[in-house]
Amino acid sequence: MSSRFKLFVPLIIFTVIAAGHPVPEFSLASLSTNRQLTSSDLPKQAYIINVWASWCISCRVEHGYLNALSQKGIKIIGLNYKDRPVDALQWLERLGNPYQFNLSDINGQLGLDLGVYGAPENYIVGADGIIRYRHVGILDDKVWRDKIAPLGLLW
């Protein structure tokens, strides 16, 4: 096994483990309303959890694609990760808001429970609340076409 490959083994193992588990229970403030949201507020159909932050350069690259998915009717729940709410709200005002709602994970607890390494990350969740796929990095058309669309969950 090459030494370079060995560096990615923990990530590969975690990606396999993360898929097939339910979204963890949580109670977090909504980014826009400060109302407490829990796992029971999640959609009862397939959706994406997008982990993002205003400080994340890669999230800015991904954001336009998320807006396009949302316009096609794909449900996206935002997990604003370790970010200042005022910065996050300004970001959404400037760049558009593709999210059904945003969870404000200031301390990163839900991110920790999900196994987030950083932003952006995307979790494809089935209607049953089970995580079917995890993508670390920018979600774009190639990832959608090659990895997510074949799952047949989101349309």
Short mmCIF file of N, CA, C and O in Angstrom, two decimals, residues 6-106:
data_model
loop_
_atom_site.label_atom_id
_atom_site.label_comp_id
_atom_site.label_asym_id
_atom_site.label_seq_id
_atom_site.Cartn_x
_atom_site.Cartn_y
_atom_site.Cartn_z
N LYS A 6 -2.34 5.49 2.24
CA LYS A 6 -2.54 5.30 3.68
C LYS A 6 -3.07 6.56 4.35
O LYS A 6 -3.81 6.48 5.33
N LEU A 7 -2.73 7.71 3.80
CA LEU A 7 -3.22 8.97 4.37
C LEU A 7 -4.75 9.08 4.24
O LEU A 7 -5.39 9.72 5.06
N PHE A 8 -5.30 8.47 3.20
CA PHE A 8 -6.73 8.59 2.95
C PHE A 8 -7.56 7.46 3.56
O PHE A 8 -8.78 7.52 3.55
N VAL A 9 -6.93 6.45 4.09
CA VAL A 9 -7.65 5.31 4.66
C VAL A 9 -8.63 5.74 5.75
O VAL A 9 -9.79 5.33 5.71
N PRO A 10 -8.25 6.58 6.73
CA PRO A 10 -9.24 6.98 7.74
C PRO A 10 -10.46 7.69 7.13
O PRO A 10 -11.59 7.44 7.56
N LEU A 11 -10.25 8.54 6.15
CA LEU A 11 -11.37 9.24 5.51
C LEU A 11 -12.27 8.25 4.79
O LEU A 11 -13.50 8.32 4.89
N ILE A 12 -11.69 7.29 4.09
CA ILE A 12 -12.48 6.29 3.36
C ILE A 12 -13.29 5.45 4.35
O ILE A 12 -14.48 5.22 4.15
N ILE A 13 -12.66 5.03 5.42
CA ILE A 13 -13.36 4.23 6.43
C ILE A 13 -14.51 5.02 7.03
O ILE A 13 -15.63 4.52 7.16
N PHE A 14 -14.26 6.29 7.38
CA PHE A 14 -15.33 7.07 7.99
C PHE A 14 -16.47 7.30 7.01
O PHE A 14 -17.64 7.26 7.39
N THR A 15 -16.15 7.54 5.74
CA THR A 15 -17.19 7.76 4.75
C THR A 15 -18.09 6.55 4.64
O THR A 15 -19.31 6.66 4.58
N VAL A 16 -17.51 5.36 4.68
CA VAL A 16 -18.30 4.14 4.62
C VAL A 16 -19.14 3.99 5.88
O VAL A 16 -20.32 3.64 5.83
N ILE A 17 -18.55 4.28 7.04
CA ILE A 17 -19.28 4.17 8.30
C ILE A 17 -20.40 5.19 8.39
O ILE A 17 -21.49 4.88 8.86
N ALA A 18 -20.17 6.43 7.93
CA ALA A 18 -21.17 7.50 8.03
C ALA A 18 -22.42 7.17 7.24
O ALA A 18 -23.52 7.48 7.66
N ALA A 19 -22.25 6.55 6.09
CA ALA A 19 -23.41 6.18 5.29
C ALA A 19 -24.12 5.01 5.97
O ALA A 19 -23.49 4.12 6.52
N GLY A 20 -25.43 5.03 5.94
CA GLY A 20 -26.19 3.94 6.53
C GLY A 20 -26.61 4.19 7.96
O GLY A 20 -27.23 3.33 8.58
N HIS A 21 -26.31 5.37 8.49
CA HIS A 21 -26.72 5.73 9.84
C HIS A 21 -27.74 6.85 9.79
O HIS A 21 -27.72 7.68 8.87
N PRO A 22 -28.60 6.93 10.78
CA PRO A 22 -29.57 8.04 10.79
C PRO A 22 -28.89 9.37 11.10
O PRO A 22 -27.81 9.40 11.70
N VAL A 23 -29.53 10.44 10.70
CA VAL A 23 -29.07 11.77 11.08
C VAL A 23 -29.15 11.84 12.61
O VAL A 23 -30.18 11.46 13.19
N PRO A 24 -28.11 12.28 13.28
CA PRO A 24 -28.13 12.34 14.75
C PRO A 24 -29.24 13.27 15.27
O PRO A 24 -29.62 14.24 14.61
N GLU A 25 -29.72 12.96 16.44
CA GLU A 25 -30.69 13.82 17.12
C GLU A 25 -30.00 15.15 17.44
O GLU A 25 -28.82 15.17 17.77
N PHE A 26 -30.75 16.24 17.36
CA PHE A 26 -30.18 17.55 17.66
C PHE A 26 -31.27 18.51 18.09
O PHE A 26 -32.46 18.28 17.85
N SER A 27 -30.86 19.57 18.71
CA SER A 27 -31.70 20.74 19.00
C SER A 27 -30.80 21.95 18.82
O SER A 27 -29.89 22.18 19.64
N LEU A 28 -31.02 22.69 17.73
CA LEU A 28 -30.19 23.85 17.41
C LEU A 28 -31.08 25.02 17.00
O LEU A 28 -32.19 24.82 16.50
N ALA A 29 -30.54 26.21 17.15
CA ALA A 29 -31.27 27.41 16.75
C ALA A 29 -31.30 27.51 15.23
O ALA A 29 -30.33 27.17 14.55
N SER A 30 -32.43 27.99 14.72
CA SER A 30 -32.51 28.34 13.31
C SER A 30 -31.64 29.58 13.11
O SER A 30 -31.67 30.50 13.92
N LEU A 31 -30.90 29.61 12.03
CA LEU A 31 -30.03 30.74 11.75
C LEU A 31 -30.82 32.03 11.60
O LEU A 31 -30.43 33.08 12.11
N SER A 32 -31.97 31.96 10.94
CA SER A 32 -32.71 33.18 10.63
C SER A 32 -33.71 33.60 11.70
O SER A 32 -34.03 34.78 11.82
N THR A 33 -34.22 32.65 12.50
CA THR A 33 -35.27 33.01 13.45
C THR A 33 -34.89 32.79 14.91
O THR A 33 -35.61 33.22 15.79
N ASN A 34 -33.78 32.09 15.16
CA ASN A 34 -33.37 31.71 16.51
C ASN A 34 -34.33 30.73 17.18
O ASN A 34 -34.16 30.40 18.34
N ARG A 35 -35.37 30.28 16.47
CA ARG A 35 -36.28 29.25 16.98
C ARG A 35 -35.52 27.94 17.07
O ARG A 35 -34.70 27.62 16.21
N GLN A 36 -35.73 27.18 18.12
CA GLN A 36 -35.08 25.88 18.27
C GLN A 36 -35.68 24.90 17.26
O GLN A 36 -36.89 24.76 17.16
N LEU A 37 -34.80 24.24 16.54
CA LEU A 37 -35.21 23.20 15.60
C LEU A 37 -34.62 21.88 16.07
O LEU A 37 -33.54 21.84 16.67
N THR A 38 -35.35 20.81 15.81
CA THR A 38 -34.88 19.48 16.20
C THR A 38 -34.95 18.55 14.99
O THR A 38 -35.43 18.93 13.92
N SER A 39 -34.49 17.33 15.19
CA SER A 39 -34.53 16.34 14.11
C SER A 39 -35.94 16.14 13.57
O SER A 39 -36.10 15.80 12.40
N SER A 40 -36.95 16.36 14.38
CA SER A 40 -38.33 16.19 13.90
C SER A 40 -38.73 17.26 12.88
O SER A 40 -39.72 17.10 12.18
N ASP A 41 -37.95 18.34 12.76
CA ASP A 41 -38.23 19.37 11.77
C ASP A 41 -37.64 19.04 10.39
O ASP A 41 -37.92 19.74 9.42
N LEU A 42 -36.86 17.98 10.30
CA LEU A 42 -36.26 17.60 9.02
C LEU A 42 -37.33 17.08 8.07
O LEU A 42 -38.34 16.53 8.50
N PRO A 43 -37.12 17.26 6.76
CA PRO A 43 -38.13 16.80 5.78
C PRO A 43 -38.38 15.30 5.89
O PRO A 43 -37.51 14.53 6.30
N LYS A 44 -39.57 14.92 5.50
CA LYS A 44 -39.95 13.50 5.48
C LYS A 44 -39.77 12.93 4.09
O LYS A 44 -40.38 11.93 3.73
N GLN A 45 -38.95 13.56 3.30
CA GLN A 45 -38.58 13.09 1.97
C GLN A 45 -37.07 13.25 1.85
O GLN A 45 -36.44 13.82 2.73
N ALA A 46 -36.49 12.74 0.78
CA ALA A 46 -35.04 12.82 0.61
C ALA A 46 -34.58 14.27 0.54
O ALA A 46 -35.30 15.13 0.03
N TYR A 47 -33.40 14.54 1.07
CA TYR A 47 -32.86 15.89 1.10
C TYR A 47 -31.34 15.85 1.26
O TYR A 47 -30.76 14.78 1.47
N ILE A 48 -30.75 17.01 1.14
CA ILE A 48 -29.31 17.17 1.34
C ILE A 48 -29.09 18.00 2.60
O ILE A 48 -29.78 18.99 2.81
N ILE A 49 -28.14 17.60 3.43
CA ILE A 49 -27.63 18.48 4.48
C ILE A 49 -26.31 19.03 3.94
O ILE A 49 -25.39 18.27 3.66
N ASN A 50 -26.27 20.34 3.78
CA ASN A 50 -25.06 21.01 3.28
C ASN A 50 -24.38 21.72 4.45
O ASN A 50 -24.97 22.61 5.06
N VAL A 51 -23.16 21.32 4.75
CA VAL A 51 -22.35 21.94 5.80
C VAL A 51 -21.59 23.09 5.15
O VAL A 51 -20.82 22.87 4.22
N TRP A 52 -21.81 24.31 5.66
CA TRP A 52 -21.21 25.49 5.03
C TRP A 52 -20.89 26.54 6.08
O TRP A 52 -21.35 26.46 7.22
N ALA A 53 -20.09 27.52 5.67
CA ALA A 53 -19.76 28.65 6.53
C ALA A 53 -19.34 29.83 5.66
O ALA A 53 -18.83 29.65 4.55
N SER A 54 -19.57 31.02 6.17
CA SER A 54 -19.21 32.23 5.41
C SER A 54 -17.69 32.37 5.27
O SER A 54 -17.22 33.01 4.34
N TRP A 55 -16.93 31.77 6.16
CA TRP A 55 -15.47 31.84 6.11
C TRP A 55 -14.87 30.82 5.15
O TRP A 55 -13.67 30.81 4.90
N CYS A 56 -15.69 29.97 4.57
CA CYS A 56 -15.24 28.85 3.74
C CYS A 56 -15.19 29.25 2.26
O CYS A 56 -16.23 29.48 1.64
N ILE A 57 -13.99 29.32 1.72
CA ILE A 57 -13.81 29.72 0.32
C ILE A 57 -14.44 28.69 -0.62
O ILE A 57 -15.10 29.05 -1.59
N SER A 58 -14.27 27.42 -0.35
CA SER A 58 -14.85 26.37 -1.19
C SER A 58 -16.38 26.41 -1.17
O SER A 58 -17.04 26.06 -2.16
N CYS A 59 -16.95 26.84 -0.04
CA CYS A 59 -18.41 26.96 0.04
C CYS A 59 -18.93 28.00 -0.94
O CYS A 59 -20.01 27.84 -1.52
N ARG A 60 -18.17 29.06 -1.13
CA ARG A 60 -18.56 30.10 -2.08
C ARG A 60 -18.59 29.53 -3.50
O ARG A 60 -19.49 29.80 -4.27
N VAL A 61 -17.60 28.69 -3.82
CA VAL A 61 -17.54 28.04 -5.14
C VAL A 61 -18.77 27.15 -5.33
O VAL A 61 -19.37 27.13 -6.41
N GLU A 62 -19.16 26.42 -4.31
CA GLU A 62 -20.27 25.47 -4.36
C GLU A 62 -21.64 26.15 -4.37
O GLU A 62 -22.61 25.59 -4.89
N HIS A 63 -21.73 27.33 -3.81
CA HIS A 63 -23.03 27.95 -3.50
C HIS A 63 -23.94 28.15 -4.72
O HIS A 63 -25.14 27.90 -4.65
N GLY A 64 -23.38 28.56 -5.83
CA GLY A 64 -24.20 28.74 -7.04
C GLY A 64 -24.85 27.45 -7.48
O GLY A 64 -26.00 27.45 -7.93
N TYR A 65 -24.14 26.34 -7.35
CA TYR A 65 -24.70 25.05 -7.72
C TYR A 65 -25.85 24.67 -6.79
O TYR A 65 -26.87 24.14 -7.23
N LEU A 66 -25.70 24.97 -5.51
CA LEU A 66 -26.78 24.69 -4.56
C LEU A 66 -28.02 25.52 -4.88
O LEU A 66 -29.14 25.02 -4.80
N ASN A 67 -27.82 26.78 -5.27
CA ASN A 67 -28.95 27.62 -5.69
C ASN A 67 -29.68 26.97 -6.86
O ASN A 67 -30.92 26.94 -6.90
N ALA A 68 -28.93 26.45 -7.84
CA ALA A 68 -29.53 25.82 -9.01
C ALA A 68 -30.29 24.55 -8.62
O ALA A 68 -31.40 24.31 -9.12
N LEU A 69 -29.72 23.74 -7.72
CA LEU A 69 -30.42 22.54 -7.27
C LEU A 69 -31.73 22.90 -6.57
O LEU A 69 -32.77 22.27 -6.80
N SER A 70 -31.68 23.91 -5.73
CA SER A 70 -32.87 24.35 -5.01
C SER A 70 -33.96 24.80 -5.98
O SER A 70 -35.14 24.48 -5.80
N GLN A 71 -33.57 25.51 -7.02
CA GLN A 71 -34.54 25.97 -8.02
C GLN A 71 -35.17 24.80 -8.77
O GLN A 71 -36.28 24.93 -9.28
N LYS A 72 -34.49 23.66 -8.81
CA LYS A 72 -35.04 22.45 -9.44
C LYS A 72 -35.92 21.66 -8.48
O LYS A 72 -36.42 20.60 -8.83
N GLY A 73 -36.06 22.14 -7.24
CA GLY A 73 -36.92 21.47 -6.27
C GLY A 73 -36.21 20.53 -5.31
O GLY A 73 -36.87 19.85 -4.52
N ILE A 74 -34.89 20.48 -5.35
CA ILE A 74 -34.15 19.64 -4.41
C ILE A 74 -34.17 20.31 -3.04
O ILE A 74 -33.88 21.49 -2.91
N LYS A 75 -34.55 19.54 -2.03
CA LYS A 75 -34.59 20.06 -0.66
C LYS A 75 -33.18 20.06 -0.07
O LYS A 75 -32.50 19.04 -0.09
N ILE A 76 -32.76 21.23 0.43
CA ILE A 76 -31.44 21.37 1.03
C ILE A 76 -31.59 22.01 2.41
O ILE A 76 -32.20 23.07 2.54
N ILE A 77 -31.03 21.35 3.40
CA ILE A 77 -30.99 21.88 4.76
C ILE A 77 -29.56 22.37 4.98
O ILE A 77 -28.60 21.63 4.76
N GLY A 78 -29.41 23.60 5.41
CA GLY A 78 -28.09 24.15 5.69
C GLY A 78 -27.67 23.87 7.11
O GLY A 78 -28.48 23.97 8.04
N LEU A 79 -26.42 23.52 7.28
CA LEU A 79 -25.80 23.41 8.60
C LEU A 79 -24.68 24.42 8.62
O LEU A 79 -23.59 24.18 8.10
N ASN A 80 -24.99 25.60 9.16
CA ASN A 80 -24.00 26.67 9.23
C ASN A 80 -23.04 26.32 10.36
O ASN A 80 -23.40 26.32 11.53
N TYR A 81 -21.80 26.04 9.98
CA TYR A 81 -20.83 25.36 10.84
C TYR A 81 -19.79 26.32 11.40
O TYR A 81 -19.03 26.94 10.64
N LYS A 82 -19.77 26.46 12.73
CA LYS A 82 -18.76 27.26 13.44
C LYS A 82 -18.60 28.65 12.82
O LYS A 82 -17.50 29.09 12.53
N ASP A 83 -19.72 29.31 12.64
CA ASP A 83 -19.76 30.60 11.95
C ASP A 83 -20.51 31.61 12.83
O ASP A 83 -21.32 31.23 13.67
N ARG A 84 -20.23 32.86 12.60
CA ARG A 84 -20.98 33.92 13.28
C ARG A 84 -22.30 34.13 12.53
O ARG A 84 -22.28 34.35 11.31
N PRO A 85 -23.44 34.05 13.21
CA PRO A 85 -24.72 34.19 12.54
C PRO A 85 -24.83 35.46 11.68
O PRO A 85 -25.38 35.41 10.58
N VAL A 86 -24.32 36.58 12.16
CA VAL A 86 -24.43 37.81 11.38
C VAL A 86 -23.68 37.67 10.05
O VAL A 86 -24.17 38.13 9.01
N ASP A 87 -22.52 37.02 10.06
CA ASP A 87 -21.77 36.81 8.82
C ASP A 87 -22.52 35.87 7.88
O ASP A 87 -22.56 36.08 6.67
N ALA A 88 -23.08 34.81 8.45
CA ALA A 88 -23.82 33.84 7.65
C ALA A 88 -25.05 34.47 7.00
O ALA A 88 -25.34 34.24 5.82
N LEU A 89 -25.78 35.28 7.75
CA LEU A 89 -26.98 35.93 7.20
C LEU A 89 -26.62 36.92 6.09
O LEU A 89 -27.32 37.01 5.08
N GLN A 90 -25.52 37.64 6.26
CA GLN A 90 -25.06 38.55 5.21
C GLN A 90 -24.68 37.78 3.95
O GLN A 90 -24.98 38.20 2.83
N TRP A 91 -24.02 36.65 4.12
CA TRP A 91 -23.64 35.77 3.00
C TRP A 91 -24.88 35.37 2.21
O TRP A 91 -24.90 35.47 0.99
N LEU A 92 -25.92 34.90 2.91
CA LEU A 92 -27.14 34.45 2.25
C LEU A 92 -27.85 35.61 1.54
O LEU A 92 -28.42 35.42 0.47
N GLU A 93 -27.80 36.77 2.15
CA GLU A 93 -28.42 37.95 1.52
C GLU A 93 -27.71 38.29 0.21
O GLU A 93 -28.35 38.62 -0.78
N ARG A 94 -26.39 38.20 0.20
CA ARG A 94 -25.60 38.53 -0.99
C ARG A 94 -25.67 37.45 -2.07
O ARG A 94 -25.75 37.75 -3.25
N LEU A 95 -25.59 36.18 -1.66
CA LEU A 95 -25.40 35.09 -2.62
C LEU A 95 -26.65 34.26 -2.89
O LEU A 95 -26.62 33.38 -3.75
N GLY A 96 -27.72 34.52 -2.17
CA GLY A 96 -28.94 33.74 -2.35
C GLY A 96 -29.05 32.65 -1.29
O GLY A 96 -28.05 32.26 -0.68
N ASN A 97 -30.26 32.20 -1.07
CA ASN A 97 -30.52 31.22 -0.02
C ASN A 97 -31.20 29.98 -0.60
O ASN A 97 -32.40 29.97 -0.82
N PRO A 98 -30.42 28.92 -0.84
CA PRO A 98 -30.99 27.70 -1.41
C PRO A 98 -31.62 26.76 -0.37
O PRO A 98 -32.12 25.70 -0.72
N TYR A 99 -31.61 27.17 0.89
CA TYR A 99 -31.95 26.26 1.98
C TYR A 99 -33.42 26.33 2.39
O TYR A 99 -34.01 27.40 2.44
N GLN A 100 -33.98 25.17 2.75
CA GLN A 100 -35.31 25.12 3.37
C GLN A 100 -35.24 25.84 4.71
O GLN A 100 -36.13 26.59 5.06
N PHE A 101 -34.18 25.56 5.45
CA PHE A 101 -33.85 26.29 6.67
C PHE A 101 -32.38 25.99 6.98
O PHE A 101 -31.78 25.09 6.40
N ASN A 102 -31.83 26.79 7.87
CA ASN A 102 -30.44 26.65 8.29
C ASN A 102 -30.36 26.40 9.77
O ASN A 102 -30.99 27.12 10.56
N LEU A 103 -29.57 25.43 10.15
CA LEU A 103 -29.26 25.17 11.54
C LEU A 103 -27.98 25.92 11.89
O LEU A 103 -27.01 25.86 11.14
N SER A 104 -27.98 26.60 13.01
CA SER A 104 -26.80 27.34 13.44
C SER A 104 -26.01 26.48 14.41
O SER A 104 -26.36 26.34 15.58
N ASP A 105 -24.93 25.89 13.90
CA ASP A 105 -24.09 24.98 14.69
C ASP A 105 -22.82 25.71 15.11
O ASP A 105 -21.71 25.37 14.69
N ILE A 106 -22.99 26.74 15.91
CA ILE A 106 -21.88 27.61 16.30
C ILE A 106 -20.75 26.83 16.97
O ILE A 106 -19.57 27.05 16.70
#
